[in-house]
């Protein structure tokens, strides 16, 4: 995990108006909005690297409800398109969704169904998908 966080920090692009990292209160509000508890790794991911701008995909964010990457909005959209209600979206990518299970595994939802692609946790996903985008 720490190695992936450091790598993401190294490659993060400088932007004129950076996204703020959420605090614990922000995460409680999000859990209340989506009516699901977030796995611990997702909370850590949001608090440590949700301000990173890198690559061709944009993982969800948690501090600014007006961003197009705000977790509750992205997840609600995915649910309306058929993503299973127990999954939390961590990244929307051109109509497909990377989602986290309650156990912390990351799965890929494409064209109305889950694919064979999965990652043991969000850190493996960040290393193999986000950093390679």
XYZ file of N, CA, C and O in Angstrom:
532
model
N 0.819 -1.189 0.000
C 0.000 0.000 0.000
C 0.869 1.262 0.000
O 0.657 2.146 -0.819
N 1.802 1.340 0.913
C 2.614 2.554 1.031
C 3.414 2.823 -0.237
O 3.530 3.971 -0.671
N 3.919 1.763 -0.862
C 4.676 1.918 -2.112
C 3.787 2.511 -3.215
O 4.218 3.392 -3.963
N 2.541 2.056 -3.285
C 1.607 2.565 -4.296
C 1.248 4.016 -4.010
O 1.191 4.841 -4.933
N 1.042 4.350 -2.750
C 0.759 5.743 -2.383
C 1.926 6.639 -2.800
O 1.731 7.697 -3.413
N 3.142 6.222 -2.491
C 4.323 7.015 -2.849
C 4.445 7.171 -4.353
O 4.744 8.266 -4.853
N 4.191 6.110 -5.096
C 4.276 6.173 -6.563
C 3.213 7.133 -7.121
O 3.499 7.938 -8.003
N 2.010 7.068 -6.605
C 0.957 7.980 -7.057
C 1.311 9.428 -6.752
O 1.086 10.320 -7.572
N 1.887 9.671 -5.603
C 2.320 11.033 -5.243
C 3.406 11.517 -6.216
O 3.413 12.687 -6.606
N 4.309 10.636 -6.610
C 5.402 11.009 -7.530
C 4.878 11.419 -8.899
O 5.401 12.344 -9.506
N 3.864 10.715 -9.391
C 3.400 10.950 -10.759
C 2.255 11.954 -10.846
O 1.860 12.345 -11.945
N 1.713 12.362 -9.724
C 0.568 13.266 -9.719
C 0.887 14.573 -10.439
O 1.935 15.185 -10.215
N -0.034 14.972 -11.292
C 0.125 16.212 -12.037
C -0.274 17.410 -11.184
O -1.190 17.323 -10.361
N 0.384 18.509 -11.409
C 0.023 19.746 -10.725
C -1.166 20.359 -11.465
O -1.165 20.453 -12.690
N -2.189 20.746 -10.719
C -3.380 21.340 -11.325
C -3.662 22.680 -10.652
O -3.299 22.885 -9.494
N -4.298 23.611 -11.385
C -4.543 24.946 -10.829
C -5.375 24.938 -9.545
O -5.114 25.702 -8.630
N -6.392 24.078 -9.491
C -7.248 24.006 -8.306
C -7.271 22.546 -7.843
O -8.090 21.752 -8.310
N -6.370 22.189 -6.960
C -6.320 20.788 -6.524
C -7.529 20.403 -5.673
O -8.133 21.238 -5.003
N -7.867 19.133 -5.729
C -8.949 18.585 -4.921
C -8.428 18.421 -3.496
O -7.295 18.016 -3.285
N -9.261 18.751 -2.539
C -8.876 18.547 -1.141
C -9.094 17.093 -0.758
O -10.021 16.445 -1.256
N -8.255 16.603 0.132
C -8.457 15.262 0.664
C -9.569 15.313 1.708
O -9.680 16.280 2.450
N -10.398 14.269 1.770
C -11.480 14.266 2.755
C -10.967 13.935 4.148
O -9.893 13.352 4.303
N -11.763 14.295 5.137
C -11.461 13.877 6.501
C -12.493 12.819 6.912
O -13.368 12.448 6.116
N -12.378 12.330 8.120
C -13.290 11.277 8.588
C -14.745 11.719 8.544
O -15.634 10.919 8.224
N -15.014 12.980 8.842
C -16.387 13.485 8.804
C -16.954 13.425 7.388
O -18.126 13.070 7.189
N -16.140 13.768 6.396
C -16.579 13.683 4.998
C -16.961 12.242 4.645
O -17.952 12.001 3.945
N -16.172 11.292 5.125
C -16.429 9.890 4.806
C -17.696 9.372 5.483
O -18.441 8.582 4.894
N -17.967 9.849 6.682
C -19.213 9.474 7.366
C -20.410 9.989 6.563
O -21.400 9.268 6.369
N -20.325 11.210 6.078
C -21.413 11.779 5.267
C -21.632 10.932 4.017
O -22.775 10.629 3.653
N -20.556 10.519 3.373
C -20.685 9.701 2.163
C -21.342 8.362 2.479
O -22.232 7.912 1.752
N -20.925 7.726 3.561
C -21.551 6.452 3.938
C -23.043 6.636 4.196
O -23.852 5.782 3.822
N -23.417 7.753 4.793
C -24.832 8.031 5.032
C -25.575 8.270 3.721
O -26.726 7.861 3.569
N -24.917 8.898 2.764
C -25.558 9.175 1.470
C -25.771 7.905 0.657
O -26.797 7.767 -0.010
N -24.802 6.998 0.674
C -24.938 5.772 -0.132
C -25.563 4.619 0.652
O -25.844 3.567 0.091
N -25.751 4.834 1.953
C -26.369 3.833 2.829
C -25.584 2.517 2.863
O -26.172 1.437 2.979
N -24.266 2.626 2.740
C -23.378 1.471 2.818
C -22.118 1.865 3.570
O -21.617 2.976 3.397
N -21.569 0.937 4.346
C -20.265 1.215 4.952
C -19.169 1.016 3.900
O -19.266 0.130 3.058
N -18.162 1.852 3.944
C -17.042 1.701 3.018
C -15.984 0.793 3.639
O -15.685 0.920 4.832
N -15.391 -0.099 2.838
C -14.279 -0.897 3.348
C -13.123 0.010 3.795
O -12.937 1.108 3.251
N -12.374 -0.452 4.760
C -11.268 0.335 5.327
C -10.280 0.799 4.254
O -9.844 1.949 4.268
N -9.936 -0.085 3.310
C -8.993 0.302 2.256
C -9.521 1.453 1.400
O -8.762 2.308 0.962
N -10.817 1.469 1.159
C -11.394 2.566 0.370
C -11.285 3.875 1.133
O -10.938 4.916 0.556
N -11.553 3.834 2.426
C -11.417 5.045 3.234
C -9.980 5.556 3.203
O -9.735 6.752 3.032
N -9.028 4.657 3.353
C -7.612 5.049 3.313
C -7.264 5.623 1.949
O -6.597 6.657 1.846
N -7.707 4.979 0.888
C -7.473 5.439 -0.478
C -7.991 6.863 -0.653
O -7.283 7.736 -1.163
N -9.220 7.103 -0.218
C -9.809 8.427 -0.369
C -9.049 9.478 0.434
O -8.824 10.594 -0.039
N -8.636 9.128 1.654
C -7.943 10.086 2.517
C -6.494 10.319 2.104
O -5.919 11.352 2.431
N -5.897 9.380 1.371
C -4.477 9.487 1.016
C -4.201 9.925 -0.426
O -3.231 10.627 -0.673
N -5.020 9.481 -1.377
C -4.670 9.741 -2.787
C -5.826 10.207 -3.670
O -5.672 10.277 -4.889
N -6.971 10.553 -3.093
C -8.077 10.983 -3.960
C -7.863 12.371 -4.547
O -8.658 12.832 -5.361
N -6.763 13.007 -4.192
C -6.409 14.291 -4.801
C -5.422 14.130 -5.958
O -5.078 15.101 -6.626
N -4.986 12.910 -6.219
C -3.998 12.661 -7.279
C -4.670 12.759 -8.647
O -5.739 12.193 -8.879
N -4.025 13.486 -9.536
C -4.475 13.597 -10.919
C -3.396 12.941 -11.769
O -2.245 13.390 -11.802
N -3.790 11.835 -12.440
C -2.814 11.104 -13.230
C -3.536 10.184 -14.209
O -4.574 9.610 -13.891
N -2.936 10.004 -15.373
C -3.406 9.018 -16.341
C -4.696 9.392 -17.031
O -5.158 10.526 -16.989
N -5.294 8.383 -17.655
C -6.486 8.624 -18.470
C -7.788 8.292 -17.749
O -8.859 8.447 -18.327
N -7.705 7.813 -16.506
C -8.926 7.544 -15.756
C -8.955 8.399 -14.487
O -7.910 8.864 -14.025
N -10.158 8.608 -13.968
C -10.323 9.459 -12.795
C -11.066 8.703 -11.695
O -12.281 8.557 -11.761
N -10.342 8.222 -10.694
C -11.023 7.576 -9.575
C -11.940 8.561 -8.843
O -11.817 9.780 -8.997
N -12.827 8.008 -8.035
C -13.776 8.842 -7.308
C -13.075 9.717 -6.275
O -11.956 9.444 -5.855
N -13.767 10.777 -5.904
C -13.300 11.709 -4.880
C -14.371 11.804 -3.794
O -15.499 11.338 -3.988
N -13.999 12.440 -2.673
C -14.939 12.449 -1.561
C -15.125 13.800 -0.881
O -15.970 13.921 -0.009
N -14.385 14.801 -1.258
C -14.463 16.052 -0.501
C -15.346 17.131 -1.123
O -15.835 18.003 -0.422
N -15.565 17.098 -2.416
C -16.316 18.158 -3.092
C -17.520 17.576 -3.832
O -17.355 16.941 -4.872
N -18.727 17.791 -3.326
C -19.913 17.211 -3.969
C -20.223 17.780 -5.352
O -21.077 17.246 -6.051
N -19.522 18.823 -5.763
C -19.771 19.417 -7.072
C -18.886 18.837 -8.179
O -19.076 19.159 -9.351
N -17.936 18.000 -7.812
C -17.076 17.377 -8.821
C -17.797 16.215 -9.502
O -18.578 15.507 -8.872
N -17.492 15.995 -10.771
C -18.106 14.883 -11.510
C -17.599 13.526 -11.031
O -18.139 12.495 -11.411
N -16.593 13.528 -10.185
C -16.024 12.287 -9.651
C -16.477 12.011 -8.212
O -15.967 11.088 -7.579
N -17.428 12.767 -7.704
C -17.871 12.608 -6.318
C -18.511 11.226 -6.131
O -19.450 10.862 -6.832
N -17.988 10.455 -5.198
C -18.365 9.060 -5.015
C -19.874 8.814 -4.960
O -20.360 7.927 -5.665
N -20.642 9.526 -4.164
C -22.087 9.234 -4.131
C -22.778 9.402 -5.483
O -23.642 8.602 -5.845
N -22.411 10.419 -6.224
C -23.040 10.647 -7.533
C -22.636 9.588 -8.552
O -23.475 9.081 -9.301
N -21.358 9.259 -8.581
C -20.865 8.253 -9.526
C -21.497 6.898 -9.205
O -21.941 6.170 -10.097
N -21.555 6.567 -7.920
C -22.141 5.295 -7.510
C -23.638 5.249 -7.817
O -24.147 4.245 -8.324
N -24.362 6.327 -7.555
C -25.804 6.375 -7.851
C -26.060 6.196 -9.348
O -26.987 5.477 -9.743
N -25.237 6.827 -10.167
C -25.377 6.671 -11.620
C -25.148 5.220 -12.017
O -25.909 4.647 -12.802
N -24.110 4.611 -11.473
C -23.810 3.208 -11.793
C -24.952 2.296 -11.360
O -25.359 1.397 -12.108
N -25.488 2.529 -10.166
C -26.611 1.716 -9.698
C -27.809 1.858 -10.633
O -28.494 0.892 -10.927
N -28.038 3.076 -11.126
C -29.178 3.289 -12.031
C -28.975 2.585 -13.369
O -29.942 2.329 -14.090
N -27.726 2.269 -13.688
C -27.408 1.568 -14.935
C -27.286 0.059 -14.735
O -26.886 -0.652 -15.647
N -27.602 -0.405 -13.537
C -27.638 -1.843 -13.305
C -26.538 -2.438 -12.448
O -26.551 -3.633 -12.174
N -25.568 -1.635 -12.028
C -24.536 -2.159 -11.137
C -25.207 -2.618 -9.848
O -26.111 -1.940 -9.336
N -24.791 -3.754 -9.339
C -25.396 -4.317 -8.139
C -25.289 -3.348 -6.967
O -24.262 -2.707 -6.766
N -26.335 -3.274 -6.180
C -26.482 -2.269 -5.125
C -25.468 -2.408 -3.990
O -25.201 -1.461 -3.280
N -24.857 -3.554 -3.819
C -23.880 -3.727 -2.740
C -22.475 -3.271 -3.144
O -21.575 -3.244 -2.317
N -22.297 -2.905 -4.417
C -20.988 -2.471 -4.913
C -20.849 -0.954 -4.827
O -21.795 -0.227 -5.112
N -19.653 -0.494 -4.472
C -19.350 0.936 -4.422
C -18.384 1.235 -5.557
O -17.324 0.608 -5.664
N -18.727 2.183 -6.396
C -17.874 2.529 -7.534
C -16.632 3.273 -7.051
O -16.720 4.195 -6.248
N -15.469 2.841 -7.571
C -14.227 3.558 -7.280
C -13.725 4.319 -8.498
O -12.904 5.217 -8.369
N -14.256 3.967 -9.684
C -13.845 4.667 -10.905
C -14.826 4.364 -12.029
O -15.153 3.204 -12.275
N -15.285 5.421 -12.698
C -16.091 5.277 -13.908
C -15.164 5.539 -15.085
O -14.384 6.490 -15.073
N -15.232 4.667 -16.089
C -14.339 4.799 -17.234
C -15.104 4.496 -18.516
O -15.304 3.333 -18.873
N -15.579 5.546 -19.194
C -16.269 5.425 -20.479
C -17.386 4.377 -20.458
O -17.431 3.471 -21.288
N -18.262 4.492 -19.465
C -19.410 3.598 -19.396
C -19.166 2.274 -18.698
O -20.077 1.461 -18.588
N -17.960 2.036 -18.253
C -17.676 0.855 -17.448
C -17.358 1.326 -16.031
O -17.046 2.498 -15.822
N -17.426 0.422 -15.101
C -17.195 0.798 -13.708
C -16.273 -0.194 -13.007
O -16.439 -1.402 -13.155
N -15.322 0.355 -12.261
C -14.530 -0.441 -11.331
C -15.214 -0.247 -9.984
O -15.447 0.890 -9.567
N -15.549 -1.350 -9.326
C -16.330 -1.290 -8.100
C -15.661 -2.092 -6.993
O -14.963 -3.070 -7.254
N -15.953 -1.699 -5.770
C -15.422 -2.403 -4.618
C -16.547 -3.190 -3.952
O -17.641 -2.673 -3.746
N -16.229 -4.427 -3.633
C -17.174 -5.280 -2.907
C -17.101 -4.950 -1.419
O -16.131 -4.316 -0.972
N -18.065 -5.379 -0.629
C -17.998 -5.145 0.816
C -16.744 -5.736 1.460
O -16.264 -5.246 2.474
N -16.178 -6.777 0.850
C -14.963 -7.415 1.369
C -13.685 -6.705 0.941
O -12.607 -7.065 1.379
N -13.789 -5.724 0.048
C -12.624 -4.958 -0.377
C -12.013 -5.365 -1.702
O -11.042 -4.770 -2.152
N -12.572 -6.367 -2.364
C -12.087 -6.768 -3.681
C -12.596 -5.752 -4.712
O -13.678 -5.192 -4.567
N -11.813 -5.511 -5.759
C -12.234 -4.615 -6.835
C -12.632 -5.465 -8.035
O -11.900 -6.371 -8.440
N -13.822 -5.174 -8.573
C -14.349 -5.896 -9.725
C -14.640 -4.891 -10.845
O -14.742 -3.691 -10.606
N -14.793 -5.413 -12.062
C -15.006 -4.569 -13.241
C -16.374 -4.900 -13.839
O -16.655 -6.046 -14.176
N -17.215 -3.874 -13.979
C -18.562 -4.024 -14.516
C -18.596 -3.401 -15.912
O -18.279 -2.219 -16.080
N -18.961 -4.214 -16.910
C -19.000 -3.763 -18.300
C -20.276 -4.295 -18.958
O -20.610 -5.476 -18.809
N -20.950 -3.435 -19.692
C -22.125 -3.850 -20.471
C -23.127 -4.668 -19.670
O -23.612 -5.707 -20.117
N -23.431 -4.211 -18.469
C -24.467 -4.841 -17.689
C -24.080 -6.055 -16.883
O -24.947 -6.714 -16.313
N -22.784 -6.380 -16.840
C -22.389 -7.537 -16.041
C -20.946 -7.432 -15.573
O -20.146 -6.682 -16.132
N -20.649 -8.213 -14.558
C -19.276 -8.259 -14.056
C -18.414 -9.072 -15.012
O -18.859 -10.082 -15.553
N -17.188 -8.621 -15.208
C -16.246 -9.343 -16.068
C -15.412 -10.285 -15.205
O -15.556 -10.333 -13.992
N -14.518 -10.994 -15.843
C -13.591 -11.881 -15.129
C -12.531 -11.078 -14.382
O -11.883 -11.595 -13.484
N -12.334 -9.819 -14.780
C -11.291 -9.001 -14.167
C -11.592 -8.653 -12.726
O -12.682 -8.183 -12.411
N -10.622 -8.912 -11.851
C -10.769 -8.509 -10.458
C -9.388 -8.323 -9.844
O -8.392 -8.841 -10.352
N -9.345 -7.552 -8.769
C -8.103 -7.244 -8.067
C -8.359 -7.471 -6.593
O -9.427 -7.134 -6.075
N -7.372 -7.999 -5.896
C -7.578 -8.371 -4.488
C -7.915 -7.184 -3.600
O -8.608 -7.332 -2.604
N -7.440 -5.991 -3.965
C -7.757 -4.800 -3.184
C -7.553 -3.559 -4.049
O -7.086 -3.639 -5.182
N -7.892 -2.417 -3.495
C -7.810 -1.162 -4.250
C -6.371 -0.785 -4.584
O -6.102 -0.127 -5.580
N -5.431 -1.238 -3.770
C -4.022 -0.905 -4.006
C -3.484 -1.680 -5.198
O -2.734 -1.137 -6.007
N -3.869 -2.942 -5.333
C -3.480 -3.710 -6.510
C -4.114 -3.093 -7.750
O -3.473 -2.954 -8.788
N -5.393 -2.699 -7.643
C -6.067 -2.041 -8.764
C -5.346 -0.753 -9.149
O -5.111 -0.489 -10.326
N -4.986 0.065 -8.164
C -4.305 1.336 -8.440
C -2.986 1.087 -9.166
O -2.648 1.807 -10.113
N -2.271 0.081 -8.737
C -0.967 -0.227 -9.341
C -1.125 -0.778 -10.759
O -0.407 -0.367 -11.671
N -2.062 -1.685 -10.959
C -2.193 -2.375 -12.251
C -3.095 -1.664 -13.254
O -2.951 -1.876 -14.454
N -4.015 -0.843 -12.781
C -4.945 -0.180 -13.696
C -4.698 1.317 -13.750
O -4.386 1.868 -14.809
N -4.813 2.004 -12.611
C -4.687 3.458 -12.615
C -3.305 3.910 -13.036
O -3.151 4.756 -13.917
N -2.263 3.338 -12.451
C -0.912 3.768 -12.796
C -0.516 3.384 -14.220
O 0.413 3.957 -14.787
N -1.232 2.440 -14.814
C -0.948 2.027 -16.195
C -1.824 2.732 -17.215
O -1.685 2.519 -18.401
N -2.721 3.608 -16.742
C -3.660 4.272 -17.671
C -3.000 5.448 -18.374
O -1.990 5.951 -17.994
